[in-house]
């Protein structure tokens, strides 16, 4: 560990480079050092930057301590810290209590899941997202995954593959389920097989499939009802140009007086009642 990082230092590090107990106490008395946590001091001034607070929290918890959970997410840029709380994990058994720090004993946390960023030991993005999945609601978790993707830290498909190495860890199942909802894709033939009974159950006739409507190929077309149904099985992987094309297609259809519905492949295969319910409600107003 560096002797001084982000304006904070440990007493043991000062003593390790030759400071006597009296010298440390003198600097405390004269305002050159300011207590932050037991054995951890701010140098020169008591106010610390966010990185200084994180560094102090990690130093206060020992050599095997790392920033984790929501604090790690904020350091990486894809989440927000719980107000008044810094999340730290220690890679050993034991109990540590520090004011303003939530300490988790995690002896099974592998060194490969930890990296140093801005001089601060922190869980890597994959591990951080897994940890977030144990605390956040799905909408906020999805936002974190999207932000990590935007920051080029980990894309959803790579994250999905990486989870195979963390089987059994708390948070993995929740994260995997969320990713499956947006990356799951049926083949064209299977999509048709799954969707047709749902349309019939909602009192629609069989739709035309892969039909051209106003210059665009659509997944399902109900000409007698002016209804277009589109499906999306790769939400996370749609490029900006693909998103723009889909938006223009929906706008053109809507402007022509057609109704446009979108479902994911996961909904059609795994939440058929949800799809049927929406189709029934649309059927009543057409």
PDB file of C-alpha atoms in Angstrom:
ATOM      1  CA  UNK A   1       0.000   0.000   0.000  1.00  0.00           C
ATOM      2  CA  UNK A   2       1.314   3.434  -0.877  1.00  0.00           C
ATOM      3  CA  UNK A   3       2.378   5.509   2.092  1.00  0.00           C
ATOM      4  CA  UNK A   4       0.036   8.310   1.183  1.00  0.00           C
ATOM      5  CA  UNK A   5      -2.906   8.340  -1.223  1.00  0.00           C
ATOM      6  CA  UNK A   6      -5.523  11.053  -1.801  1.00  0.00           C
ATOM      7  CA  UNK A   7      -4.455  13.011   1.262  1.00  0.00           C
ATOM      8  CA  UNK A   8      -4.735  10.190   3.797  1.00  0.00           C
ATOM      9  CA  UNK A   9      -2.145   8.096   5.593  1.00  0.00           C
ATOM     10  CA  UNK A  10      -2.047   5.298   8.166  1.00  0.00           C
ATOM     11  CA  UNK A  11      -0.234   5.640  11.457  1.00  0.00           C
ATOM     12  CA  UNK A  12       1.506   2.307  10.843  1.00  0.00           C
ATOM     13  CA  UNK A  13       2.887   3.632   7.552  1.00  0.00           C
ATOM     14  CA  UNK A  14       4.225   6.751   9.280  1.00  0.00           C
ATOM     15  CA  UNK A  15       5.875   4.625  11.936  1.00  0.00           C
ATOM     16  CA  UNK A  16       7.201   2.328   9.226  1.00  0.00           C
ATOM     17  CA  UNK A  17       9.214   5.173   7.704  1.00  0.00           C
ATOM     18  CA  UNK A  18      10.652   6.273  11.039  1.00  0.00           C
ATOM     19  CA  UNK A  19       8.082   8.561  12.672  1.00  0.00           C
ATOM     20  CA  UNK A  20       8.102   8.140  16.425  1.00  0.00           C
ATOM     21  CA  UNK A  21       4.914   8.113  18.493  1.00  0.00           C
ATOM     22  CA  UNK A  22       5.805  11.587  19.733  1.00  0.00           C
ATOM     23  CA  UNK A  23       6.275  12.870  16.192  1.00  0.00           C
ATOM     24  CA  UNK A  24       2.852  11.613  15.153  1.00  0.00           C
ATOM     25  CA  UNK A  25       1.207  13.103  18.242  1.00  0.00           C
ATOM     26  CA  UNK A  26       2.966  16.420  17.609  1.00  0.00           C
ATOM     27  CA  UNK A  27       1.566  16.573  14.074  1.00  0.00           C
ATOM     28  CA  UNK A  28      -1.893  15.798  15.393  1.00  0.00           C
ATOM     29  CA  UNK A  29      -1.615  18.545  17.986  1.00  0.00           C
ATOM     30  CA  UNK A  30      -0.408  21.126  15.455  1.00  0.00           C
ATOM     31  CA  UNK A  31      -3.060  20.337  12.826  1.00  0.00           C
ATOM     32  CA  UNK A  32      -0.768  18.736  10.290  1.00  0.00           C
ATOM     33  CA  UNK A  33      -2.636  15.458  10.753  1.00  0.00           C
ATOM     34  CA  UNK A  34      -6.399  15.067  11.324  1.00  0.00           C
ATOM     35  CA  UNK A  35      -8.039  11.838  12.590  1.00  0.00           C
ATOM     36  CA  UNK A  36     -10.413  10.207  10.102  1.00  0.00           C
ATOM     37  CA  UNK A  37     -10.682   6.666  11.500  1.00  0.00           C
ATOM     38  CA  UNK A  38      -8.669   4.831  14.167  1.00  0.00           C
ATOM     39  CA  UNK A  39      -5.093   4.862  12.896  1.00  0.00           C
ATOM     40  CA  UNK A  40      -5.946   6.783   9.705  1.00  0.00           C
ATOM     41  CA  UNK A  41      -5.329  10.507   9.251  1.00  0.00           C
ATOM     42  CA  UNK A  42      -6.009  13.239   6.721  1.00  0.00           C
ATOM     43  CA  UNK A  43      -2.844  15.153   5.883  1.00  0.00           C
ATOM     44  CA  UNK A  44      -2.829  18.946   6.071  1.00  0.00           C
ATOM     45  CA  UNK A  45      -6.584  19.542   6.157  1.00  0.00           C
ATOM     46  CA  UNK A  46      -9.559  17.615   7.542  1.00  0.00           C
ATOM     47  CA  UNK A  47     -11.728  17.859   4.409  1.00  0.00           C
ATOM     48  CA  UNK A  48     -11.357  14.964   2.002  1.00  0.00           C
ATOM     49  CA  UNK A  49     -12.396  14.436  -1.608  1.00  0.00           C
ATOM     50  CA  UNK A  50     -14.630  11.421  -2.375  1.00  0.00           C
ATOM     51  CA  UNK A  51     -11.518   9.474  -3.374  1.00  0.00           C
ATOM     52  CA  UNK A  52      -9.908  10.523  -0.106  1.00  0.00           C
ATOM     53  CA  UNK A  53     -12.906   9.251   1.867  1.00  0.00           C
ATOM     54  CA  UNK A  54     -12.826   5.937  -0.001  1.00  0.00           C
ATOM     55  CA  UNK A  55      -9.084   5.588   0.490  1.00  0.00           C
ATOM     56  CA  UNK A  56      -9.425   6.332   4.210  1.00  0.00           C
ATOM     57  CA  UNK A  57     -12.213   3.753   4.568  1.00  0.00           C
ATOM     58  CA  UNK A  58     -10.149   1.057   2.866  1.00  0.00           C
ATOM     59  CA  UNK A  59      -7.059   1.887   4.942  1.00  0.00           C
ATOM     60  CA  UNK A  60      -9.123   1.779   8.138  1.00  0.00           C
ATOM     61  CA  UNK A  61     -10.177  -1.807   7.423  1.00  0.00           C
ATOM     62  CA  UNK A  62      -6.770  -3.396   6.766  1.00  0.00           C
ATOM     63  CA  UNK A  63      -4.460  -4.472   3.987  1.00  0.00           C
ATOM     64  CA  UNK A  64      -6.962  -6.900   2.443  1.00  0.00           C
ATOM     65  CA  UNK A  65      -9.824  -4.382   2.347  1.00  0.00           C
ATOM     66  CA  UNK A  66     -11.369  -3.223  -0.928  1.00  0.00           C
ATOM     67  CA  UNK A  67     -14.068  -0.761  -1.916  1.00  0.00           C
ATOM     68  CA  UNK A  68     -17.181  -2.682  -2.975  1.00  0.00           C
ATOM     69  CA  UNK A  69     -20.920  -2.610  -3.687  1.00  0.00           C
ATOM     70  CA  UNK A  70     -22.435   0.873  -4.151  1.00  0.00           C
ATOM     71  CA  UNK A  71     -19.233   2.728  -3.315  1.00  0.00           C
ATOM     72  CA  UNK A  72     -17.350   0.698  -5.927  1.00  0.00           C
ATOM     73  CA  UNK A  73     -20.112   1.406  -8.451  1.00  0.00           C
ATOM     74  CA  UNK A  74     -19.770   5.143  -7.842  1.00  0.00           C
ATOM     75  CA  UNK A  75     -15.993   4.995  -8.205  1.00  0.00           C
ATOM     76  CA  UNK A  76     -16.422   3.187 -11.547  1.00  0.00           C
ATOM     77  CA  UNK A  77     -19.096   5.677 -12.617  1.00  0.00           C
ATOM     78  CA  UNK A  78     -22.116   3.403 -13.052  1.00  0.00           C
ATOM     79  CA  UNK A  79     -23.842   3.790  -9.690  1.00  0.00           C
ATOM     80  CA  UNK A  80     -24.374   5.925  -6.626  1.00  0.00           C
ATOM     81  CA  UNK A  81     -23.173   5.465  -3.087  1.00  0.00           C
ATOM     82  CA  UNK A  82     -25.631   5.143  -0.229  1.00  0.00           C
ATOM     83  CA  UNK A  83     -25.629   8.553   1.529  1.00  0.00           C
ATOM     84  CA  UNK A  84     -23.557   8.485   4.701  1.00  0.00           C
ATOM     85  CA  UNK A  85     -22.221   4.985   4.039  1.00  0.00           C
ATOM     86  CA  UNK A  86     -19.056   3.658   2.422  1.00  0.00           C
ATOM     87  CA  UNK A  87     -19.088  -0.008   1.377  1.00  0.00           C
ATOM     88  CA  UNK A  88     -15.919  -1.977   2.075  1.00  0.00           C
ATOM     89  CA  UNK A  89     -15.267  -5.722   1.841  1.00  0.00           C
ATOM     90  CA  UNK A  90     -12.461  -7.490   3.693  1.00  0.00           C
ATOM     91  CA  UNK A  91     -11.059 -10.684   2.247  1.00  0.00           C
ATOM     92  CA  UNK A  92     -10.898 -12.470   5.589  1.00  0.00           C
ATOM     93  CA  UNK A  93     -13.115 -13.600   8.439  1.00  0.00           C
ATOM     94  CA  UNK A  94     -13.747 -11.171  11.241  1.00  0.00           C
ATOM     95  CA  UNK A  95     -15.846  -8.234  12.368  1.00  0.00           C
ATOM     96  CA  UNK A  96     -14.832  -4.616  11.978  1.00  0.00           C
ATOM     97  CA  UNK A  97     -16.932  -1.673  13.042  1.00  0.00           C
ATOM     98  CA  UNK A  98     -16.090   1.771  11.726  1.00  0.00           C
ATOM     99  CA  UNK A  99     -18.348   4.804  11.791  1.00  0.00           C
ATOM    100  CA  UNK A 100     -19.838   5.508   8.368  1.00  0.00           C
ATOM    101  CA  UNK A 101     -18.449   2.275   6.865  1.00  0.00           C
ATOM    102  CA  UNK A 102     -20.375  -0.911   6.136  1.00  0.00           C
ATOM    103  CA  UNK A 103     -17.801  -3.690   6.362  1.00  0.00           C
ATOM    104  CA  UNK A 104     -18.497  -7.148   4.911  1.00  0.00           C
ATOM    105  CA  UNK A 105     -16.270 -10.114   5.713  1.00  0.00           C
ATOM    106  CA  UNK A 106     -15.797 -12.027   2.446  1.00  0.00           C
ATOM    107  CA  UNK A 107     -12.926 -14.527   2.707  1.00  0.00           C
ATOM    108  CA  UNK A 108     -14.068 -16.158  -0.551  1.00  0.00           C
ATOM    109  CA  UNK A 109     -13.628 -12.929  -2.543  1.00  0.00           C
ATOM    110  CA  UNK A 110     -10.919 -13.863  -5.012  1.00  0.00           C
ATOM    111  CA  UNK A 111      -7.950 -11.610  -5.711  1.00  0.00           C
ATOM    112  CA  UNK A 112      -8.807 -11.799  -9.424  1.00  0.00           C
ATOM    113  CA  UNK A 113     -12.005  -9.850  -8.672  1.00  0.00           C
ATOM    114  CA  UNK A 114     -10.020  -6.919  -7.281  1.00  0.00           C
ATOM    115  CA  UNK A 115      -8.066  -4.189  -9.053  1.00  0.00           C
ATOM    116  CA  UNK A 116      -6.465  -0.886  -8.080  1.00  0.00           C
ATOM    117  CA  UNK A 117      -8.130   2.169  -9.640  1.00  0.00           C
ATOM    118  CA  UNK A 118      -7.010   5.696  -8.856  1.00  0.00           C
ATOM    119  CA  UNK A 119      -4.788   4.087  -6.241  1.00  0.00           C
ATOM    120  CA  UNK A 120      -7.789   2.555  -4.447  1.00  0.00           C
ATOM    121  CA  UNK A 121      -8.330  -1.234  -4.203  1.00  0.00           C
ATOM    122  CA  UNK A 122     -11.805  -1.871  -5.606  1.00  0.00           C
ATOM    123  CA  UNK A 123     -13.871  -4.774  -6.925  1.00  0.00           C
ATOM    124  CA  UNK A 124     -13.773  -5.111 -10.700  1.00  0.00           C
ATOM    125  CA  UNK A 125     -16.873  -4.118 -12.718  1.00  0.00           C
ATOM    126  CA  UNK A 126     -18.227  -7.689 -13.036  1.00  0.00           C
ATOM    127  CA  UNK A 127     -17.917  -8.335  -9.301  1.00  0.00           C
ATOM    128  CA  UNK A 128     -19.349  -4.899  -8.524  1.00  0.00           C
ATOM    129  CA  UNK A 129     -22.436  -5.537 -10.681  1.00  0.00           C
ATOM    130  CA  UNK A 130     -22.934  -8.927  -9.030  1.00  0.00           C
ATOM    131  CA  UNK A 131     -22.748  -7.243  -5.625  1.00  0.00           C
ATOM    132  CA  UNK A 132     -25.209  -4.552  -6.725  1.00  0.00           C
ATOM    133  CA  UNK A 133     -27.657  -7.273  -7.754  1.00  0.00           C
ATOM    134  CA  UNK A 134     -27.945  -8.284  -4.077  1.00  0.00           C
ATOM    135  CA  UNK A 135     -29.167  -4.789  -3.128  1.00  0.00           C
ATOM    136  CA  UNK A 136     -30.750  -2.881  -6.005  1.00  0.00           C
ATOM    137  CA  UNK A 137     -34.185  -3.156  -7.539  1.00  0.00           C
ATOM    138  CA  UNK A 138     -34.167  -4.429 -11.129  1.00  0.00           C
ATOM    139  CA  UNK A 139     -34.678  -1.018 -12.746  1.00  0.00           C
ATOM    140  CA  UNK A 140     -31.673   0.492 -10.966  1.00  0.00           C
ATOM    141  CA  UNK A 141     -29.630  -2.637 -11.634  1.00  0.00           C
ATOM    142  CA  UNK A 142     -30.462  -2.394 -15.336  1.00  0.00           C
ATOM    143  CA  UNK A 143     -29.380   1.250 -15.327  1.00  0.00           C
ATOM    144  CA  UNK A 144     -26.052   0.242 -13.778  1.00  0.00           C
ATOM    145  CA  UNK A 145     -25.485  -2.403 -16.472  1.00  0.00           C
ATOM    146  CA  UNK A 146     -26.333   0.119 -19.192  1.00  0.00           C
ATOM    147  CA  UNK A 147     -23.961   2.715 -17.715  1.00  0.00           C
ATOM    148  CA  UNK A 148     -21.143   0.169 -17.455  1.00  0.00           C
ATOM    149  CA  UNK A 149     -21.735  -0.617 -21.134  1.00  0.00           C
ATOM    150  CA  UNK A 150     -21.663   3.077 -22.106  1.00  0.00           C
ATOM    151  CA  UNK A 151     -18.386   3.513 -20.217  1.00  0.00           C
ATOM    152  CA  UNK A 152     -16.895   0.538 -22.115  1.00  0.00           C
ATOM    153  CA  UNK A 153     -16.209  -1.245 -18.827  1.00  0.00           C
ATOM    154  CA  UNK A 154     -18.165  -4.407 -19.679  1.00  0.00           C
ATOM    155  CA  UNK A 155     -20.821  -5.026 -22.324  1.00  0.00           C
ATOM    156  CA  UNK A 156     -23.928  -7.046 -21.398  1.00  0.00           C
ATOM    157  CA  UNK A 157     -23.069 -10.060 -23.537  1.00  0.00           C
ATOM    158  CA  UNK A 158     -19.546 -10.268 -22.066  1.00  0.00           C
ATOM    159  CA  UNK A 159     -21.073  -9.836 -18.618  1.00  0.00           C
ATOM    160  CA  UNK A 160     -23.497 -12.674 -19.332  1.00  0.00           C
ATOM    161  CA  UNK A 161     -20.589 -14.962 -20.249  1.00  0.00           C
ATOM    162  CA  UNK A 162     -18.480 -13.839 -17.286  1.00  0.00           C
ATOM    163  CA  UNK A 163     -21.179 -14.909 -14.828  1.00  0.00           C
ATOM    164  CA  UNK A 164     -20.353 -18.549 -15.557  1.00  0.00           C
ATOM    165  CA  UNK A 165     -17.261 -18.151 -13.368  1.00  0.00           C
ATOM    166  CA  UNK A 166     -19.337 -16.903 -10.413  1.00  0.00           C
ATOM    167  CA  UNK A 167     -22.025 -19.600 -10.196  1.00  0.00           C
ATOM    168  CA  UNK A 168     -23.532 -19.813  -6.725  1.00  0.00           C
ATOM    169  CA  UNK A 169     -22.456 -16.341  -5.643  1.00  0.00           C
ATOM    170  CA  UNK A 170     -25.255 -14.139  -4.250  1.00  0.00           C
ATOM    171  CA  UNK A 171     -26.530 -11.788  -6.951  1.00  0.00           C
ATOM    172  CA  UNK A 172     -25.556 -13.919  -9.943  1.00  0.00           C
ATOM    173  CA  UNK A 173     -28.989 -15.456 -10.482  1.00  0.00           C
ATOM    174  CA  UNK A 174     -30.721 -12.060 -10.278  1.00  0.00           C
ATOM    175  CA  UNK A 175     -28.259 -10.493 -12.710  1.00  0.00           C
ATOM    176  CA  UNK A 176     -28.433 -13.426 -15.112  1.00  0.00           C
ATOM    177  CA  UNK A 177     -32.258 -13.353 -15.133  1.00  0.00           C
ATOM    178  CA  UNK A 178     -32.256  -9.637 -15.882  1.00  0.00           C
ATOM    179  CA  UNK A 179     -29.772 -10.071 -18.737  1.00  0.00           C
ATOM    180  CA  UNK A 180     -31.746 -12.990 -20.164  1.00  0.00           C
ATOM    181  CA  UNK A 181     -34.810 -10.798 -20.485  1.00  0.00           C
ATOM    182  CA  UNK A 182     -32.986  -8.565 -22.953  1.00  0.00           C
ATOM    183  CA  UNK A 183     -30.564 -10.881 -24.749  1.00  0.00           C
ATOM    184  CA  UNK A 184     -32.795 -13.941 -25.176  1.00  0.00           C
ATOM    185  CA  UNK A 185     -33.656 -14.506 -28.836  1.00  0.00           C
ATOM    186  CA  UNK A 186     -35.877 -17.004 -30.604  1.00  0.00           C
ATOM    187  CA  UNK A 187     -35.302 -18.083 -34.184  1.00  0.00           C
ATOM    188  CA  UNK A 188     -37.765 -16.631 -36.699  1.00  0.00           C
ATOM    189  CA  UNK A 189     -39.613 -19.949 -36.960  1.00  0.00           C
ATOM    190  CA  UNK A 190     -39.787 -20.435 -33.176  1.00  0.00           C
ATOM    191  CA  UNK A 191     -40.919 -16.838 -32.724  1.00  0.00           C
ATOM    192  CA  UNK A 192     -43.804 -17.470 -35.100  1.00  0.00           C
ATOM    193  CA  UNK A 193     -44.693 -20.742 -33.364  1.00  0.00           C
ATOM    194  CA  UNK A 194     -44.754 -19.060 -29.942  1.00  0.00           C
ATOM    195  CA  UNK A 195     -46.583 -15.896 -30.993  1.00  0.00           C
ATOM    196  CA  UNK A 196     -49.439 -17.250 -33.135  1.00  0.00           C
ATOM    197  CA  UNK A 197     -51.309 -18.975 -30.247  1.00  0.00           C
ATOM    198  CA  UNK A 198     -51.053 -15.770 -28.213  1.00  0.00           C
ATOM    199  CA  UNK A 199     -52.690 -13.788 -31.004  1.00  0.00           C
ATOM    200  CA  UNK A 200     -55.492 -16.367 -31.325  1.00  0.00           C
ATOM    201  CA  UNK A 201     -56.027 -16.348 -27.538  1.00  0.00           C
ATOM    202  CA  UNK A 202     -56.526 -12.567 -27.754  1.00  0.00           C
ATOM    203  CA  UNK A 203     -59.195 -13.059 -30.444  1.00  0.00           C
ATOM    204  CA  UNK A 204     -57.016 -11.901 -33.351  1.00  0.00           C
ATOM    205  CA  UNK A 205     -56.792 -13.771 -36.658  1.00  0.00           C
ATOM    206  CA  UNK A 206     -53.470 -15.307 -37.636  1.00  0.00           C
ATOM    207  CA  UNK A 207     -51.050 -12.482 -38.497  1.00  0.00           C
ATOM    208  CA  UNK A 208     -48.980 -12.106 -41.613  1.00  0.00           C
ATOM    209  CA  UNK A 209     -45.306 -12.630 -40.788  1.00  0.00           C
ATOM    210  CA  UNK A 210     -42.286 -10.816 -42.195  1.00  0.00           C
ATOM    211  CA  UNK A 211     -44.619  -8.673 -44.269  1.00  0.00           C
ATOM    212  CA  UNK A 212     -43.723  -5.316 -45.814  1.00  0.00           C
ATOM    213  CA  UNK A 213     -45.784  -2.371 -44.514  1.00  0.00           C
ATOM    214  CA  UNK A 214     -45.135   1.149 -45.850  1.00  0.00           C
ATOM    215  CA  UNK A 215     -41.665   0.231 -47.012  1.00  0.00           C
ATOM    216  CA  UNK A 216     -40.562  -1.634 -43.856  1.00  0.00           C
ATOM    217  CA  UNK A 217     -40.509  -5.345 -43.100  1.00  0.00           C
ATOM    218  CA  UNK A 218     -42.391  -6.013 -39.857  1.00  0.00           C
ATOM    219  CA  UNK A 219     -42.462  -9.116 -37.686  1.00  0.00           C
ATOM    220  CA  UNK A 220     -46.255  -9.480 -37.482  1.00  0.00           C
ATOM    221  CA  UNK A 221     -48.983  -7.611 -39.355  1.00  0.00           C
ATOM    222  CA  UNK A 222     -52.738  -7.661 -38.693  1.00  0.00           C
ATOM    223  CA  UNK A 223     -54.074  -5.833 -41.782  1.00  0.00           C
ATOM    224  CA  UNK A 224     -57.748  -5.949 -40.743  1.00  0.00           C
ATOM    225  CA  UNK A 225     -56.898  -4.144 -37.504  1.00  0.00           C
ATOM    226  CA  UNK A 226     -54.080  -1.860 -38.638  1.00  0.00           C
ATOM    227  CA  UNK A 227     -51.803  -3.414 -36.009  1.00  0.00           C
ATOM    228  CA  UNK A 228     -48.047  -3.933 -36.307  1.00  0.00           C
ATOM    229  CA  UNK A 229     -46.271  -6.113 -33.733  1.00  0.00           C
ATOM    230  CA  UNK A 230     -42.498  -5.913 -33.548  1.00  0.00           C
ATOM    231  CA  UNK A 231     -40.217  -8.053 -31.398  1.00  0.00           C
ATOM    232  CA  UNK A 232     -36.801  -7.300 -29.990  1.00  0.00           C
ATOM    233  CA  UNK A 233     -34.461 -10.040 -28.840  1.00  0.00           C
ATOM    234  CA  UNK A 234     -31.189  -8.130 -28.720  1.00  0.00           C
ATOM    235  CA  UNK A 235     -32.059  -4.902 -26.975  1.00  0.00           C
ATOM    236  CA  UNK A 236     -28.597  -4.321 -25.559  1.00  0.00           C
ATOM    237  CA  UNK A 237     -26.860  -4.853 -28.879  1.00  0.00           C
ATOM    238  CA  UNK A 238     -28.833  -2.486 -31.051  1.00  0.00           C
ATOM    239  CA  UNK A 239     -26.477   0.066 -32.568  1.00  0.00           C
ATOM    240  CA  UNK A 240     -27.428   3.759 -32.783  1.00  0.00           C
ATOM    241  CA  UNK A 241     -28.195   3.341 -36.488  1.00  0.00           C
ATOM    242  CA  UNK A 242     -30.440   0.345 -35.768  1.00  0.00           C
ATOM    243  CA  UNK A 243     -32.238   2.285 -33.039  1.00  0.00           C
ATOM    244  CA  UNK A 244     -32.731   5.255 -35.370  1.00  0.00           C
ATOM    245  CA  UNK A 245     -34.115   3.012 -38.113  1.00  0.00           C
ATOM    246  CA  UNK A 246     -36.536   1.337 -35.677  1.00  0.00           C
ATOM    247  CA  UNK A 247     -37.699   4.740 -34.412  1.00  0.00           C
ATOM    248  CA  UNK A 248     -38.312   6.019 -37.960  1.00  0.00           C
ATOM    249  CA  UNK A 249     -40.204   2.850 -38.838  1.00  0.00           C
ATOM    250  CA  UNK A 250     -42.457   3.180 -35.775  1.00  0.00           C
ATOM    251  CA  UNK A 251     -42.991   6.889 -36.473  1.00  0.00           C
ATOM    252  CA  UNK A 252     -43.991   6.269 -40.092  1.00  0.00           C
ATOM    253  CA  UNK A 253     -46.432   3.531 -39.126  1.00  0.00           C
ATOM    254  CA  UNK A 254     -47.957   5.593 -36.312  1.00  0.00           C
ATOM    255  CA  UNK A 255     -48.252   8.690 -38.514  1.00  0.00           C
ATOM    256  CA  UNK A 256     -50.204   6.579 -41.026  1.00  0.00           C
ATOM    257  CA  UNK A 257     -52.727   5.704 -38.335  1.00  0.00           C
ATOM    258  CA  UNK A 258     -51.410   2.234 -37.507  1.00  0.00           C
ATOM    259  CA  UNK A 259     -50.882   0.919 -34.005  1.00  0.00           C
ATOM    260  CA  UNK A 260     -47.426  -0.424 -33.147  1.00  0.00           C
ATOM    261  CA  UNK A 261     -46.719  -2.833 -30.290  1.00  0.00           C
ATOM    262  CA  UNK A 262     -43.309  -4.086 -29.202  1.00  0.00           C
ATOM    263  CA  UNK A 263     -42.565  -7.206 -27.183  1.00  0.00           C
ATOM    264  CA  UNK A 264     -39.272  -8.853 -26.299  1.00  0.00           C
ATOM    265  CA  UNK A 265     -38.570 -12.431 -27.316  1.00  0.00           C
ATOM    266  CA  UNK A 266     -38.286 -13.255 -23.624  1.00  0.00           C
ATOM    267  CA  UNK A 267     -41.834 -12.002 -23.002  1.00  0.00           C
ATOM    268  CA  UNK A 268     -43.227 -14.095 -25.825  1.00  0.00           C
ATOM    269  CA  UNK A 269     -41.463 -17.279 -24.687  1.00  0.00           C
ATOM    270  CA  UNK A 270     -41.536 -16.856 -20.911  1.00  0.00           C
ATOM    271  CA  UNK A 271     -44.342 -14.404 -20.119  1.00  0.00           C
ATOM    272  CA  UNK A 272     -47.094 -15.371 -22.590  1.00  0.00           C
ATOM    273  CA  UNK A 273     -49.936 -14.305 -20.277  1.00  0.00           C
ATOM    274  CA  UNK A 274     -48.438 -10.822 -20.156  1.00  0.00           C
ATOM    275  CA  UNK A 275     -48.356 -10.624 -23.965  1.00  0.00           C
ATOM    276  CA  UNK A 276     -51.866 -12.009 -24.335  1.00  0.00           C
ATOM    277  CA  UNK A 277     -53.236  -9.530 -21.803  1.00  0.00           C
ATOM    278  CA  UNK A 278     -51.795  -6.578 -23.743  1.00  0.00           C
ATOM    279  CA  UNK A 279     -53.136  -7.945 -27.046  1.00  0.00           C
ATOM    280  CA  UNK A 280     -56.603  -8.406 -25.551  1.00  0.00           C
ATOM    281  CA  UNK A 281     -56.712  -4.844 -24.278  1.00  0.00           C
ATOM    282  CA  UNK A 282     -55.611  -3.544 -27.680  1.00  0.00           C
ATOM    283  CA  UNK A 283     -58.181  -5.771 -29.397  1.00  0.00           C
ATOM    284  CA  UNK A 284     -61.006  -4.121 -27.410  1.00  0.00           C
ATOM    285  CA  UNK A 285     -60.212  -0.653 -28.715  1.00  0.00           C
ATOM    286  CA  UNK A 286     -59.553  -1.553 -32.351  1.00  0.00           C
TER     287      UNK A 286
END
